[in-house]
Coordinates of C-alpha atoms in Angstrom, one line a residue:
M108 CA -3.6 2.7 -2.0
D109 CA -2.5 6.3 -2.5
I110 CA -3.4 8.5 -5.5
I111 CA -0.1 8.0 -7.3
H112 CA -0.4 4.3 -7.1
F113 CA -3.9 4.5 -8.6
I114 CA -2.8 6.8 -11.4
V115 CA 0.1 4.5 -12.3
L116 CA -2.1 1.5 -12.3
A117 CA -4.8 3.3 -14.4
A118 CA -2.1 4.4 -17.0
A119 CA -0.7 0.8 -17.2
L120 CA -4.2 -0.7 -17.7
F121 CA -5.0 2.0 -20.3
F122 CA -1.8 1.1 -22.2
L123 CA -2.7 -2.6 -22.0
G124 CA -6.2 -1.8 -23.4
V125 CA -4.7 0.2 -26.3
V126 CA -2.4 -2.7 -27.2
V127 CA -5.2 -5.2 -27.0
A128 CA -7.4 -3.0 -29.2
M129 CA -4.7 -2.5 -31.8
T130 CA -4.1 -6.2 -31.8
A131 CA -7.8 -7.0 -32.3
K132 CA -7.9 -4.6 -35.2
N133 CA -4.8 -6.2 -36.8
K134 CA -2.9 -2.9 -36.6
L135 CA 0.0 -4.9 -35.1
T136 CA 1.5 -8.0 -36.4
D137 CA 1.7 -11.0 -34.1
Q138 CA 5.4 -10.6 -33.4
Y139 CA 5.0 -7.0 -32.3
A140 CA 1.7 -7.6 -30.6
F141 CA 3.3 -10.2 -28.4
M142 CA 6.1 -7.9 -27.5
W143 CA 3.8 -4.9 -26.6
L144 CA 1.5 -7.2 -24.7
L145 CA 4.5 -8.4 -22.7
F146 CA 5.7 -4.9 -22.0
S147 CA 2.2 -3.7 -21.0
G148 CA 1.7 -6.7 -18.8
I149 CA 5.0 -6.0 -17.1
G150 CA 3.8 -2.4 -16.7
V151 CA 0.7 -3.5 -14.9
V152 CA 2.6 -5.9 -12.7
M153 CA 5.1 -3.1 -11.8
A154 CA 2.2 -0.7 -11.1
I155 CA 0.7 -3.3 -8.7
A156 CA 4.0 -4.0 -7.1
L157 CA 5.1 -0.4 -6.5
P158 CA 5.5 -0.9 -2.7
Y159 CA 7.6 -4.0 -3.3
L160 CA 9.8 -2.2 -5.8
N161 CA 10.6 0.4 -3.1
R162 CA 11.9 -2.4 -0.8
L163 CA 13.8 -4.0 -3.7
S164 CA 15.5 -0.7 -4.6
H165 CA 16.7 -0.3 -1.0
L166 CA 17.9 -3.9 -1.0
I167 CA 20.1 -3.4 -4.0
G168 CA 21.4 -0.1 -2.8
I169 CA 19.3 2.4 -4.8
A170 CA 18.0 5.0 -2.4
Y171 CA 15.3 6.5 -4.6
M172 CA 12.8 4.0 -6.1
P173 CA 12.0 6.1 -9.2
S174 CA 15.6 5.8 -10.2
L175 CA 15.2 2.0 -10.3
I176 CA 12.2 2.3 -12.5
F177 CA 14.0 4.8 -14.7
L178 CA 16.9 2.4 -15.0
L179 CA 14.6 -0.5 -16.0
A180 CA 12.7 1.7 -18.5
F181 CA 16.0 2.8 -20.0
L182 CA 17.2 -0.8 -20.4
V183 CA 13.9 -1.7 -22.1
V184 CA 14.1 1.2 -24.5
L185 CA 17.7 0.4 -25.3
S186 CA 16.9 -3.2 -26.0
L187 CA 14.0 -2.1 -28.3
L188 CA 16.4 0.2 -30.2
I189 CA 18.8 -2.6 -30.7
Y190 CA 16.1 -4.9 -31.9
H191 CA 14.6 -2.4 -34.3
T192 CA 18.1 -1.5 -35.6
A193 CA 18.7 -5.2 -36.4
L194 CA 15.3 -5.4 -38.1
L195 CA 16.0 -2.3 -40.1
S196 CA 19.3 -3.7 -41.2
K197 CA 17.6 -6.9 -42.4
Q198 CA 15.0 -5.0 -44.3
E199 CA 17.7 -2.8 -46.0
R200 CA 19.5 -5.9 -47.1
R201 CA 16.3 -7.4 -48.5
T202 CA 15.4 -4.1 -50.3
R203 CA 18.8 -3.9 -51.9
I204 CA 18.5 -7.5 -53.2
L205 CA 15.0 -6.8 -54.5
V206 CA 16.2 -3.6 -56.3
Q207 CA 19.0 -5.6 -57.9
E208 CA 16.7 -8.3 -59.0
V209 CA 14.3 -5.8 -60.5
A210 CA 17.1 -4.0 -62.4
F211 CA 18.3 -7.4 -63.7
L212 CA 14.8 -8.3 -64.9
Q213 CA 14.4 -4.9 -66.5
R214 CA 17.6 -5.4 -68.4
E215 CA 16.6 -8.8 -69.5
L216 CA 13.2 -7.5 -70.7
K217 CA 14.9 -4.7 -72.6
N218 CA 17.3 -7.2 -74.3
Y219 CA 14.4 -9.4 -75.2
R220 CA 12.5 -6.5 -76.8
K221 CA 15.6 -5.6 -78.8
E222 CA 15.8 -9.2 -80.1
E223 CA 12.2 -9.2 -81.2
N224 CA 12.6 -6.1 -83.3

């Protein structure tokens, strides 16, 4: 195992440890904890399988193995962006409905207070 292989594996294991620690302290919800545990597990597997990734990249016609890793990382980040955009859209809809309900309740309370006087 050369030094770069060791560094990549140590970084992936450190990331996995951070995710596990944050999950244990309830700083991540179960849904996000599962997602980040999955990604960090994939990172550890990729760190262990670096020599095999080099062969795989040559088999699919990519001459430089880091380009394959960059492509995979780009696709993961893009999928995360799409997922979080969908989640943000859902939260915005729910916030709009909540604001409308609060405004409606405030108007009803105002009308009720007028009727009492």
